């Protein structure tokens, strides 16, 4: 067979939301920019309030602080480039910059998955073992769980980025997404990606399904314990402490699973819109649902502003 004359790719462009007209992209730009600024501001508020208030120096709020830092870094890795692409659809990104974006996206995204699992374990320990909670969730345990989450995120990101960018890229250079993600990049490779896609699927199962199973087991035990509480007020309070975590878990894992656990397919506009949920909306949902609706945090914020706490 004659050898094809292929040109090596040195940079990519994003298809993103270029299917929309200029006016619609401008509207999306404003909406995403507002959500991005709200995410940065709300996470900054959460970190400041927790740092200043000693009453919030507990395992639950320690994990919230770590999650806020991780979510902030996660959004910084994705959203600024997405906003730029909305205004300049043909703006290119070099392969090293694309690899860097993918690395931080995976590292912080996977870290978030395992932090949510650690928070599920924290709720399990608080409700199912209240008398031993301070022992089970000591400072050392919290640091080990947080460090473990970071380590898993970083090591998985290194493996995945090395795997993807060991592929040759020829001719096609338009990524069917608004950021550098694994599947859209593999679709541009001019080599067989079957083995690498299988490895990616296995890793996705480990970082999505395994945490979901652990959280599910935690909540089965939590619910069975709550139902044994004799007072209705006690049951209501216990459920309230878990509702925020469960809401974020369902949104985060649900949307990510739709994208990463489905059979091989082209990255459609529908997939990109689903991706917006866990790259733009969920990082804002976390501080709002977890903390800004939390009475302890609101009281601490009011005290920091010199106002009377809520009664």
PDB file of C-alpha atoms in Angstrom:
ATOM      1  CA  UNK A   1       0.000   0.000   0.000  1.00  0.00           C
ATOM      2  CA  UNK A   2       1.276   3.505  -0.715  1.00  0.00           C
ATOM      3  CA  UNK A   3       2.401   5.404   2.365  1.00  0.00           C
ATOM      4  CA  UNK A   4       0.124   8.297   3.235  1.00  0.00           C
ATOM      5  CA  UNK A   5       1.658  11.761   3.426  1.00  0.00           C
ATOM      6  CA  UNK A   6       0.543  12.825   6.913  1.00  0.00           C
ATOM      7  CA  UNK A   7       1.381  16.133   8.568  1.00  0.00           C
ATOM      8  CA  UNK A   8       2.251  16.067  12.262  1.00  0.00           C
ATOM      9  CA  UNK A   9       0.014  18.275  14.401  1.00  0.00           C
ATOM     10  CA  UNK A  10       1.700  20.837  16.673  1.00  0.00           C
ATOM     11  CA  UNK A  11      -1.396  22.617  17.983  1.00  0.00           C
ATOM     12  CA  UNK A  12      -5.148  22.104  18.378  1.00  0.00           C
ATOM     13  CA  UNK A  13      -8.259  24.233  18.151  1.00  0.00           C
ATOM     14  CA  UNK A  14     -11.511  23.637  20.038  1.00  0.00           C
ATOM     15  CA  UNK A  15     -14.821  23.060  18.294  1.00  0.00           C
ATOM     16  CA  UNK A  16     -16.462  24.063  21.586  1.00  0.00           C
ATOM     17  CA  UNK A  17     -19.703  25.927  20.988  1.00  0.00           C
ATOM     18  CA  UNK A  18     -18.772  27.268  17.537  1.00  0.00           C
ATOM     19  CA  UNK A  19     -21.990  25.746  16.182  1.00  0.00           C
ATOM     20  CA  UNK A  20     -23.782  28.643  17.881  1.00  0.00           C
ATOM     21  CA  UNK A  21     -23.883  32.131  16.377  1.00  0.00           C
ATOM     22  CA  UNK A  22     -21.923  35.074  17.785  1.00  0.00           C
ATOM     23  CA  UNK A  23     -24.850  36.412  19.844  1.00  0.00           C
ATOM     24  CA  UNK A  24     -25.522  33.048  21.493  1.00  0.00           C
ATOM     25  CA  UNK A  25     -21.815  32.589  22.242  1.00  0.00           C
ATOM     26  CA  UNK A  26     -21.716  36.048  23.806  1.00  0.00           C
ATOM     27  CA  UNK A  27     -24.641  35.117  26.058  1.00  0.00           C
ATOM     28  CA  UNK A  28     -22.883  31.888  27.047  1.00  0.00           C
ATOM     29  CA  UNK A  29     -19.711  33.888  27.718  1.00  0.00           C
ATOM     30  CA  UNK A  30     -21.520  36.225  30.121  1.00  0.00           C
ATOM     31  CA  UNK A  31     -23.352  33.362  31.885  1.00  0.00           C
ATOM     32  CA  UNK A  32     -20.206  31.232  32.294  1.00  0.00           C
ATOM     33  CA  UNK A  33     -18.139  34.249  33.388  1.00  0.00           C
ATOM     34  CA  UNK A  34     -20.683  35.119  36.099  1.00  0.00           C
ATOM     35  CA  UNK A  35     -20.779  31.484  37.299  1.00  0.00           C
ATOM     36  CA  UNK A  36     -16.975  31.368  37.287  1.00  0.00           C
ATOM     37  CA  UNK A  37     -16.653  34.546  39.361  1.00  0.00           C
ATOM     38  CA  UNK A  38     -19.334  33.326  41.774  1.00  0.00           C
ATOM     39  CA  UNK A  39     -17.462  30.032  42.154  1.00  0.00           C
ATOM     40  CA  UNK A  40     -14.186  31.797  42.957  1.00  0.00           C
ATOM     41  CA  UNK A  41     -15.890  34.203  45.355  1.00  0.00           C
ATOM     42  CA  UNK A  42     -17.958  31.588  47.201  1.00  0.00           C
ATOM     43  CA  UNK A  43     -14.986  29.254  47.635  1.00  0.00           C
ATOM     44  CA  UNK A  44     -12.869  32.168  48.891  1.00  0.00           C
ATOM     45  CA  UNK A  45     -15.612  33.045  51.394  1.00  0.00           C
ATOM     46  CA  UNK A  46     -15.832  29.442  52.614  1.00  0.00           C
ATOM     47  CA  UNK A  47     -12.065  29.190  53.100  1.00  0.00           C
ATOM     48  CA  UNK A  48     -11.898  32.529  54.926  1.00  0.00           C
ATOM     49  CA  UNK A  49     -14.835  31.810  57.245  1.00  0.00           C
ATOM     50  CA  UNK A  50     -13.564  28.336  58.163  1.00  0.00           C
ATOM     51  CA  UNK A  51     -10.050  29.670  58.773  1.00  0.00           C
ATOM     52  CA  UNK A  52     -11.241  32.522  61.032  1.00  0.00           C
ATOM     53  CA  UNK A  53     -13.783  30.550  63.082  1.00  0.00           C
ATOM     54  CA  UNK A  54     -12.330  27.980  65.487  1.00  0.00           C
ATOM     55  CA  UNK A  55     -15.749  26.339  65.926  1.00  0.00           C
ATOM     56  CA  UNK A  56     -15.493  25.194  62.319  1.00  0.00           C
ATOM     57  CA  UNK A  57     -12.111  23.517  62.802  1.00  0.00           C
ATOM     58  CA  UNK A  58     -13.683  20.041  62.587  1.00  0.00           C
ATOM     59  CA  UNK A  59     -13.114  17.142  60.150  1.00  0.00           C
ATOM     60  CA  UNK A  60     -16.232  18.016  58.138  1.00  0.00           C
ATOM     61  CA  UNK A  61     -15.083  21.583  57.496  1.00  0.00           C
ATOM     62  CA  UNK A  62     -11.480  20.502  56.980  1.00  0.00           C
ATOM     63  CA  UNK A  63     -12.632  18.412  54.014  1.00  0.00           C
ATOM     64  CA  UNK A  64     -14.819  21.296  52.818  1.00  0.00           C
ATOM     65  CA  UNK A  65     -11.747  23.534  52.837  1.00  0.00           C
ATOM     66  CA  UNK A  66      -9.683  21.038  50.867  1.00  0.00           C
ATOM     67  CA  UNK A  67     -12.585  20.541  48.425  1.00  0.00           C
ATOM     68  CA  UNK A  68     -12.909  24.322  47.968  1.00  0.00           C
ATOM     69  CA  UNK A  69      -9.209  24.622  47.124  1.00  0.00           C
ATOM     70  CA  UNK A  70      -9.420  21.687  44.719  1.00  0.00           C
ATOM     71  CA  UNK A  71     -12.585  22.981  43.039  1.00  0.00           C
ATOM     72  CA  UNK A  72     -11.021  26.429  42.597  1.00  0.00           C
ATOM     73  CA  UNK A  73      -7.940  24.950  40.901  1.00  0.00           C
ATOM     74  CA  UNK A  74     -10.201  22.680  38.817  1.00  0.00           C
ATOM     75  CA  UNK A  75     -12.216  25.596  37.440  1.00  0.00           C
ATOM     76  CA  UNK A  76      -9.093  27.712  36.813  1.00  0.00           C
ATOM     77  CA  UNK A  77      -7.722  24.873  34.664  1.00  0.00           C
ATOM     78  CA  UNK A  78     -10.828  24.754  32.447  1.00  0.00           C
ATOM     79  CA  UNK A  79     -13.009  27.851  32.407  1.00  0.00           C
ATOM     80  CA  UNK A  80     -10.612  30.683  31.370  1.00  0.00           C
ATOM     81  CA  UNK A  81      -9.682  28.812  28.174  1.00  0.00           C
ATOM     82  CA  UNK A  82     -13.360  27.997  27.537  1.00  0.00           C
ATOM     83  CA  UNK A  83     -14.287  31.685  27.894  1.00  0.00           C
ATOM     84  CA  UNK A  84     -11.502  32.616  25.506  1.00  0.00           C
ATOM     85  CA  UNK A  85     -12.732  30.063  22.959  1.00  0.00           C
ATOM     86  CA  UNK A  86     -16.255  31.479  23.100  1.00  0.00           C
ATOM     87  CA  UNK A  87     -14.920  34.858  21.961  1.00  0.00           C
ATOM     88  CA  UNK A  88     -12.228  33.508  19.607  1.00  0.00           C
ATOM     89  CA  UNK A  89     -13.304  30.047  18.360  1.00  0.00           C
ATOM     90  CA  UNK A  90     -10.249  29.593  16.137  1.00  0.00           C
ATOM     91  CA  UNK A  91      -7.685  30.377  18.842  1.00  0.00           C
ATOM     92  CA  UNK A  92      -5.150  27.532  18.948  1.00  0.00           C
ATOM     93  CA  UNK A  93      -3.643  25.714  21.919  1.00  0.00           C
ATOM     94  CA  UNK A  94      -0.220  24.082  21.682  1.00  0.00           C
ATOM     95  CA  UNK A  95       0.261  20.396  22.493  1.00  0.00           C
ATOM     96  CA  UNK A  96       2.271  21.117  25.707  1.00  0.00           C
ATOM     97  CA  UNK A  97      -0.422  23.516  26.931  1.00  0.00           C
ATOM     98  CA  UNK A  98      -3.128  20.998  26.039  1.00  0.00           C
ATOM     99  CA  UNK A  99      -1.276  18.281  27.982  1.00  0.00           C
ATOM    100  CA  UNK A 100      -0.942  20.638  30.954  1.00  0.00           C
ATOM    101  CA  UNK A 101      -4.651  21.440  30.931  1.00  0.00           C
ATOM    102  CA  UNK A 102      -5.566  17.741  30.737  1.00  0.00           C
ATOM    103  CA  UNK A 103      -3.177  16.953  33.617  1.00  0.00           C
ATOM    104  CA  UNK A 104      -4.680  19.527  35.990  1.00  0.00           C
ATOM    105  CA  UNK A 105      -8.241  18.708  34.914  1.00  0.00           C
ATOM    106  CA  UNK A 106      -7.713  15.015  35.721  1.00  0.00           C
ATOM    107  CA  UNK A 107      -5.664  15.574  38.880  1.00  0.00           C
ATOM    108  CA  UNK A 108      -8.166  17.925  40.518  1.00  0.00           C
ATOM    109  CA  UNK A 109     -11.248  16.178  39.113  1.00  0.00           C
ATOM    110  CA  UNK A 110     -10.204  12.748  40.431  1.00  0.00           C
ATOM    111  CA  UNK A 111      -9.107  14.329  43.705  1.00  0.00           C
ATOM    112  CA  UNK A 112     -12.639  15.740  44.060  1.00  0.00           C
ATOM    113  CA  UNK A 113     -14.128  12.275  43.538  1.00  0.00           C
ATOM    114  CA  UNK A 114     -12.128  10.759  46.388  1.00  0.00           C
ATOM    115  CA  UNK A 115     -12.607  13.804  48.632  1.00  0.00           C
ATOM    116  CA  UNK A 116     -16.367  13.292  48.293  1.00  0.00           C
ATOM    117  CA  UNK A 117     -15.790   9.666  49.312  1.00  0.00           C
ATOM    118  CA  UNK A 118     -13.792  10.787  52.354  1.00  0.00           C
ATOM    119  CA  UNK A 119     -16.605  13.170  53.269  1.00  0.00           C
ATOM    120  CA  UNK A 120     -19.058  10.296  53.013  1.00  0.00           C
ATOM    121  CA  UNK A 121     -16.912   8.315  55.446  1.00  0.00           C
ATOM    122  CA  UNK A 122     -16.820  11.345  57.757  1.00  0.00           C
ATOM    123  CA  UNK A 123     -20.633  11.480  57.802  1.00  0.00           C
ATOM    124  CA  UNK A 124     -20.741   7.725  58.439  1.00  0.00           C
ATOM    125  CA  UNK A 125     -18.372   8.063  61.411  1.00  0.00           C
ATOM    126  CA  UNK A 126     -20.302  11.046  62.829  1.00  0.00           C
ATOM    127  CA  UNK A 127     -23.710   9.366  62.678  1.00  0.00           C
ATOM    128  CA  UNK A 128     -22.930   5.674  63.138  1.00  0.00           C
ATOM    129  CA  UNK A 129     -20.102   6.045  65.692  1.00  0.00           C
ATOM    130  CA  UNK A 130     -20.729   9.389  67.444  1.00  0.00           C
ATOM    131  CA  UNK A 131     -18.995   8.395  70.673  1.00  0.00           C
ATOM    132  CA  UNK A 132     -15.797   7.409  68.875  1.00  0.00           C
ATOM    133  CA  UNK A 133     -16.015  10.114  66.191  1.00  0.00           C
ATOM    134  CA  UNK A 134     -13.209  12.292  67.563  1.00  0.00           C
ATOM    135  CA  UNK A 135     -10.936   9.236  67.724  1.00  0.00           C
ATOM    136  CA  UNK A 136     -11.886   7.745  64.348  1.00  0.00           C
ATOM    137  CA  UNK A 137     -11.665  11.086  62.543  1.00  0.00           C
ATOM    138  CA  UNK A 138      -8.593  12.471  64.248  1.00  0.00           C
ATOM    139  CA  UNK A 139      -6.283  15.016  62.651  1.00  0.00           C
ATOM    140  CA  UNK A 140      -3.923  12.317  61.373  1.00  0.00           C
ATOM    141  CA  UNK A 141      -6.762  10.366  59.729  1.00  0.00           C
ATOM    142  CA  UNK A 142      -8.084  13.489  58.025  1.00  0.00           C
ATOM    143  CA  UNK A 143      -4.646  14.353  56.670  1.00  0.00           C
ATOM    144  CA  UNK A 144      -4.153  10.771  55.434  1.00  0.00           C
ATOM    145  CA  UNK A 145      -7.532  10.757  53.633  1.00  0.00           C
ATOM    146  CA  UNK A 146      -6.859  14.151  52.023  1.00  0.00           C
ATOM    147  CA  UNK A 147      -3.294  13.187  51.053  1.00  0.00           C
ATOM    148  CA  UNK A 148      -4.550   9.887  49.633  1.00  0.00           C
ATOM    149  CA  UNK A 149      -7.074  11.728  47.468  1.00  0.00           C
ATOM    150  CA  UNK A 150      -4.392  14.075  46.128  1.00  0.00           C
ATOM    151  CA  UNK A 151      -2.002  11.178  45.482  1.00  0.00           C
ATOM    152  CA  UNK A 152      -4.589   9.173  43.537  1.00  0.00           C
ATOM    153  CA  UNK A 153      -5.488  12.245  41.467  1.00  0.00           C
ATOM    154  CA  UNK A 154      -1.885  13.114  40.624  1.00  0.00           C
ATOM    155  CA  UNK A 155      -0.776   9.549  39.824  1.00  0.00           C
ATOM    156  CA  UNK A 156      -3.833   8.861  37.638  1.00  0.00           C
ATOM    157  CA  UNK A 157      -3.342  12.151  35.778  1.00  0.00           C
ATOM    158  CA  UNK A 158       0.307  11.299  35.061  1.00  0.00           C
ATOM    159  CA  UNK A 159      -0.662   7.857  33.699  1.00  0.00           C
ATOM    160  CA  UNK A 160      -3.487   9.182  31.517  1.00  0.00           C
ATOM    161  CA  UNK A 161      -1.637  12.200  30.112  1.00  0.00           C
ATOM    162  CA  UNK A 162       1.417  10.050  29.302  1.00  0.00           C
ATOM    163  CA  UNK A 163      -0.839   7.516  27.583  1.00  0.00           C
ATOM    164  CA  UNK A 164      -2.740  10.060  25.465  1.00  0.00           C
ATOM    165  CA  UNK A 165       0.231  12.161  24.367  1.00  0.00           C
ATOM    166  CA  UNK A 166       2.321   9.155  23.410  1.00  0.00           C
ATOM    167  CA  UNK A 167      -0.069   8.855  20.457  1.00  0.00           C
ATOM    168  CA  UNK A 168       0.797  10.431  17.087  1.00  0.00           C
ATOM    169  CA  UNK A 169      -1.503  13.254  15.928  1.00  0.00           C
ATOM    170  CA  UNK A 170      -1.700  13.845  12.171  1.00  0.00           C
ATOM    171  CA  UNK A 171      -3.705  16.260   9.999  1.00  0.00           C
ATOM    172  CA  UNK A 172      -6.913  16.509  12.107  1.00  0.00           C
ATOM    173  CA  UNK A 173      -6.481  19.065  14.870  1.00  0.00           C
ATOM    174  CA  UNK A 174      -9.989  20.208  15.862  1.00  0.00           C
ATOM    175  CA  UNK A 175     -10.954  18.892  19.313  1.00  0.00           C
ATOM    176  CA  UNK A 176     -14.686  18.170  19.568  1.00  0.00           C
ATOM    177  CA  UNK A 177     -14.904  19.733  23.006  1.00  0.00           C
ATOM    178  CA  UNK A 178     -14.289  23.016  24.845  1.00  0.00           C
ATOM    179  CA  UNK A 179     -11.196  21.734  26.661  1.00  0.00           C
ATOM    180  CA  UNK A 180      -8.549  19.032  26.283  1.00  0.00           C
ATOM    181  CA  UNK A 181     -10.192  15.780  27.345  1.00  0.00           C
ATOM    182  CA  UNK A 182      -9.148  12.169  26.836  1.00  0.00           C
ATOM    183  CA  UNK A 183     -11.714  10.815  24.383  1.00  0.00           C
ATOM    184  CA  UNK A 184     -11.815  13.814  22.005  1.00  0.00           C
ATOM    185  CA  UNK A 185      -8.017  13.741  21.846  1.00  0.00           C
ATOM    186  CA  UNK A 186      -7.894  10.003  21.131  1.00  0.00           C
ATOM    187  CA  UNK A 187     -10.329  10.517  18.257  1.00  0.00           C
ATOM    188  CA  UNK A 188      -7.698  12.721  16.576  1.00  0.00           C
ATOM    189  CA  UNK A 189      -4.884  10.170  16.858  1.00  0.00           C
ATOM    190  CA  UNK A 190      -3.643   8.568  13.643  1.00  0.00           C
ATOM    191  CA  UNK A 191      -3.015   5.216  15.335  1.00  0.00           C
ATOM    192  CA  UNK A 192      -5.041   2.392  16.841  1.00  0.00           C
ATOM    193  CA  UNK A 193      -6.333   3.509  20.265  1.00  0.00           C
ATOM    194  CA  UNK A 194      -8.264   0.370  21.250  1.00  0.00           C
ATOM    195  CA  UNK A 195      -5.920  -0.660  24.065  1.00  0.00           C
ATOM    196  CA  UNK A 196      -5.595   2.885  25.405  1.00  0.00           C
ATOM    197  CA  UNK A 197      -9.375   3.331  25.361  1.00  0.00           C
ATOM    198  CA  UNK A 198      -9.769   0.089  27.307  1.00  0.00           C
ATOM    199  CA  UNK A 199      -7.233   1.327  29.876  1.00  0.00           C
ATOM    200  CA  UNK A 200      -9.108   4.641  30.102  1.00  0.00           C
ATOM    201  CA  UNK A 201     -12.396   2.791  30.688  1.00  0.00           C
ATOM    202  CA  UNK A 202     -10.844   0.696  33.458  1.00  0.00           C
ATOM    203  CA  UNK A 203      -9.420   3.798  35.130  1.00  0.00           C
ATOM    204  CA  UNK A 204     -12.811   5.523  34.821  1.00  0.00           C
ATOM    205  CA  UNK A 205     -14.442   2.540  36.541  1.00  0.00           C
ATOM    206  CA  UNK A 206     -11.919   2.806  39.382  1.00  0.00           C
ATOM    207  CA  UNK A 207     -12.232   6.564  39.936  1.00  0.00           C
ATOM    208  CA  UNK A 208     -16.014   6.808  39.404  1.00  0.00           C
ATOM    209  CA  UNK A 209     -17.674   3.491  40.244  1.00  0.00           C
ATOM    210  CA  UNK A 210     -15.467   2.554  43.220  1.00  0.00           C
ATOM    211  CA  UNK A 211     -16.102   5.843  45.093  1.00  0.00           C
ATOM    212  CA  UNK A 212     -19.822   5.622  44.250  1.00  0.00           C
ATOM    213  CA  UNK A 213     -20.000   2.102  45.702  1.00  0.00           C
ATOM    214  CA  UNK A 214     -18.188   3.178  48.875  1.00  0.00           C
ATOM    215  CA  UNK A 215     -20.481   6.189  49.286  1.00  0.00           C
ATOM    216  CA  UNK A 216     -23.550   3.984  48.660  1.00  0.00           C
ATOM    217  CA  UNK A 217     -22.433   1.539  51.374  1.00  0.00           C
ATOM    218  CA  UNK A 218     -21.832   4.457  53.752  1.00  0.00           C
ATOM    219  CA  UNK A 219     -25.328   5.784  53.177  1.00  0.00           C
ATOM    220  CA  UNK A 220     -26.975   2.384  53.594  1.00  0.00           C
ATOM    221  CA  UNK A 221     -25.364   2.197  57.038  1.00  0.00           C
ATOM    222  CA  UNK A 222     -26.172   5.851  57.765  1.00  0.00           C
ATOM    223  CA  UNK A 223     -29.854   5.505  56.857  1.00  0.00           C
ATOM    224  CA  UNK A 224     -30.231   2.300  58.890  1.00  0.00           C
ATOM    225  CA  UNK A 225     -28.728   4.127  61.897  1.00  0.00           C
ATOM    226  CA  UNK A 226     -30.886   7.234  61.430  1.00  0.00           C
ATOM    227  CA  UNK A 227     -34.074   5.180  61.295  1.00  0.00           C
ATOM    228  CA  UNK A 228     -33.221   3.819  64.756  1.00  0.00           C
ATOM    229  CA  UNK A 229     -33.153   7.319  66.274  1.00  0.00           C
ATOM    230  CA  UNK A 230     -36.268   7.574  68.464  1.00  0.00           C
ATOM    231  CA  UNK A 231     -37.018  11.307  68.089  1.00  0.00           C
ATOM    232  CA  UNK A 232     -38.324  12.783  64.841  1.00  0.00           C
ATOM    233  CA  UNK A 233     -36.254  15.929  65.442  1.00  0.00           C
ATOM    234  CA  UNK A 234     -33.094  13.845  65.800  1.00  0.00           C
ATOM    235  CA  UNK A 235     -33.815  11.971  62.560  1.00  0.00           C
ATOM    236  CA  UNK A 236     -34.484  15.242  60.740  1.00  0.00           C
ATOM    237  CA  UNK A 237     -31.208  16.777  61.947  1.00  0.00           C
ATOM    238  CA  UNK A 238     -29.229  13.675  60.988  1.00  0.00           C
ATOM    239  CA  UNK A 239     -30.757  13.588  57.500  1.00  0.00           C
ATOM    240  CA  UNK A 240     -30.050  17.313  57.080  1.00  0.00           C
ATOM    241  CA  UNK A 241     -26.328  16.809  57.700  1.00  0.00           C
ATOM    242  CA  UNK A 242     -26.224  14.266  54.856  1.00  0.00           C
ATOM    243  CA  UNK A 243     -28.557  15.903  52.339  1.00  0.00           C
ATOM    244  CA  UNK A 244     -25.982  18.428  51.069  1.00  0.00           C
ATOM    245  CA  UNK A 245     -23.304  15.796  50.495  1.00  0.00           C
ATOM    246  CA  UNK A 246     -25.744  13.450  48.766  1.00  0.00           C
ATOM    247  CA  UNK A 247     -26.984  16.228  46.441  1.00  0.00           C
ATOM    248  CA  UNK A 248     -23.480  17.069  45.231  1.00  0.00           C
ATOM    249  CA  UNK A 249     -22.558  13.380  44.894  1.00  0.00           C
ATOM    250  CA  UNK A 250     -25.569  12.648  42.664  1.00  0.00           C
ATOM    251  CA  UNK A 251     -24.902  15.634  40.361  1.00  0.00           C
ATOM    252  CA  UNK A 252     -21.123  15.131  40.191  1.00  0.00           C
ATOM    253  CA  UNK A 253     -21.017  11.364  39.676  1.00  0.00           C
ATOM    254  CA  UNK A 254     -24.184  11.237  37.592  1.00  0.00           C
ATOM    255  CA  UNK A 255     -22.960  13.657  34.914  1.00  0.00           C
ATOM    256  CA  UNK A 256     -19.375  12.362  34.896  1.00  0.00           C
ATOM    257  CA  UNK A 257     -20.587   8.753  34.549  1.00  0.00           C
ATOM    258  CA  UNK A 258     -22.721   9.618  31.523  1.00  0.00           C
ATOM    259  CA  UNK A 259     -19.612  10.937  29.737  1.00  0.00           C
ATOM    260  CA  UNK A 260     -16.880   8.526  30.816  1.00  0.00           C
ATOM    261  CA  UNK A 261     -18.684   5.196  31.268  1.00  0.00           C
ATOM    262  CA  UNK A 262     -20.694   5.139  28.055  1.00  0.00           C
ATOM    263  CA  UNK A 263     -19.605   3.110  24.991  1.00  0.00           C
ATOM    264  CA  UNK A 264     -17.256   4.680  22.459  1.00  0.00           C
ATOM    265  CA  UNK A 265     -18.910   7.478  20.500  1.00  0.00           C
ATOM    266  CA  UNK A 266     -18.171  10.835  18.941  1.00  0.00           C
ATOM    267  CA  UNK A 267     -18.211  13.747  21.370  1.00  0.00           C
ATOM    268  CA  UNK A 268     -21.466  15.466  20.471  1.00  0.00           C
ATOM    269  CA  UNK A 269     -22.820  18.871  21.420  1.00  0.00           C
ATOM    270  CA  UNK A 270     -25.049  17.078  23.935  1.00  0.00           C
ATOM    271  CA  UNK A 271     -21.948  15.620  25.625  1.00  0.00           C
ATOM    272  CA  UNK A 272     -20.394  19.080  25.795  1.00  0.00           C
ATOM    273  CA  UNK A 273     -23.512  20.503  27.430  1.00  0.00           C
ATOM    274  CA  UNK A 274     -23.442  17.665  29.988  1.00  0.00           C
ATOM    275  CA  UNK A 275     -19.763  18.433  30.591  1.00  0.00           C
ATOM    276  CA  UNK A 276     -20.732  22.014  31.439  1.00  0.00           C
ATOM    277  CA  UNK A 277     -22.624  20.617  34.438  1.00  0.00           C
ATOM    278  CA  UNK A 278     -19.588  19.142  36.161  1.00  0.00           C
ATOM    279  CA  UNK A 279     -17.029  21.715  34.978  1.00  0.00           C
ATOM    280  CA  UNK A 280     -19.011  24.929  35.542  1.00  0.00           C
ATOM    281  CA  UNK A 281     -22.125  24.283  37.655  1.00  0.00           C
ATOM    282  CA  UNK A 282     -20.986  21.616  40.150  1.00  0.00           C
ATOM    283  CA  UNK A 283     -17.966  23.651  41.405  1.00  0.00           C
ATOM    284  CA  UNK A 284     -20.442  26.432  42.294  1.00  0.00           C
ATOM    285  CA  UNK A 285     -22.983  23.962  43.664  1.00  0.00           C
ATOM    286  CA  UNK A 286     -20.488  22.584  46.191  1.00  0.00           C
ATOM    287  CA  UNK A 287     -19.959  25.726  48.319  1.00  0.00           C
ATOM    288  CA  UNK A 288     -23.599  26.801  47.958  1.00  0.00           C
ATOM    289  CA  UNK A 289     -25.170  23.465  48.907  1.00  0.00           C
ATOM    290  CA  UNK A 290     -22.550  22.398  51.421  1.00  0.00           C
ATOM    291  CA  UNK A 291     -21.807  25.561  53.294  1.00  0.00           C
ATOM    292  CA  UNK A 292     -23.671  28.707  52.356  1.00  0.00           C
ATOM    293  CA  UNK A 293     -26.916  26.889  53.274  1.00  0.00           C
ATOM    294  CA  UNK A 294     -25.284  25.646  56.489  1.00  0.00           C
ATOM    295  CA  UNK A 295     -26.360  27.471  59.671  1.00  0.00           C
ATOM    296  CA  UNK A 296     -22.933  27.200  61.327  1.00  0.00           C
ATOM    297  CA  UNK A 297     -21.220  28.758  58.322  1.00  0.00           C
ATOM    298  CA  UNK A 298     -23.836  31.479  57.955  1.00  0.00           C
ATOM    299  CA  UNK A 299     -23.550  32.354  61.659  1.00  0.00           C
ATOM    300  CA  UNK A 300     -19.748  32.464  61.364  1.00  0.00           C
ATOM    301  CA  UNK A 301     -20.038  34.699  58.296  1.00  0.00           C
ATOM    302  CA  UNK A 302     -22.413  37.074  60.079  1.00  0.00           C
ATOM    303  CA  UNK A 303     -20.048  37.259  63.064  1.00  0.00           C
ATOM    304  CA  UNK A 304     -17.167  38.037  60.710  1.00  0.00           C
ATOM    305  CA  UNK A 305     -19.270  40.890  59.276  1.00  0.00           C
ATOM    306  CA  UNK A 306     -20.027  42.151  62.795  1.00  0.00           C
ATOM    307  CA  UNK A 307     -23.700  41.190  62.651  1.00  0.00           C
ATOM    308  CA  UNK A 308     -25.855  39.113  65.004  1.00  0.00           C
ATOM    309  CA  UNK A 309     -25.883  35.353  64.221  1.00  0.00           C
ATOM    310  CA  UNK A 310     -29.118  33.689  63.176  1.00  0.00           C
ATOM    311  CA  UNK A 311     -31.239  32.504  66.075  1.00  0.00           C
TER     312      UNK A 311
END
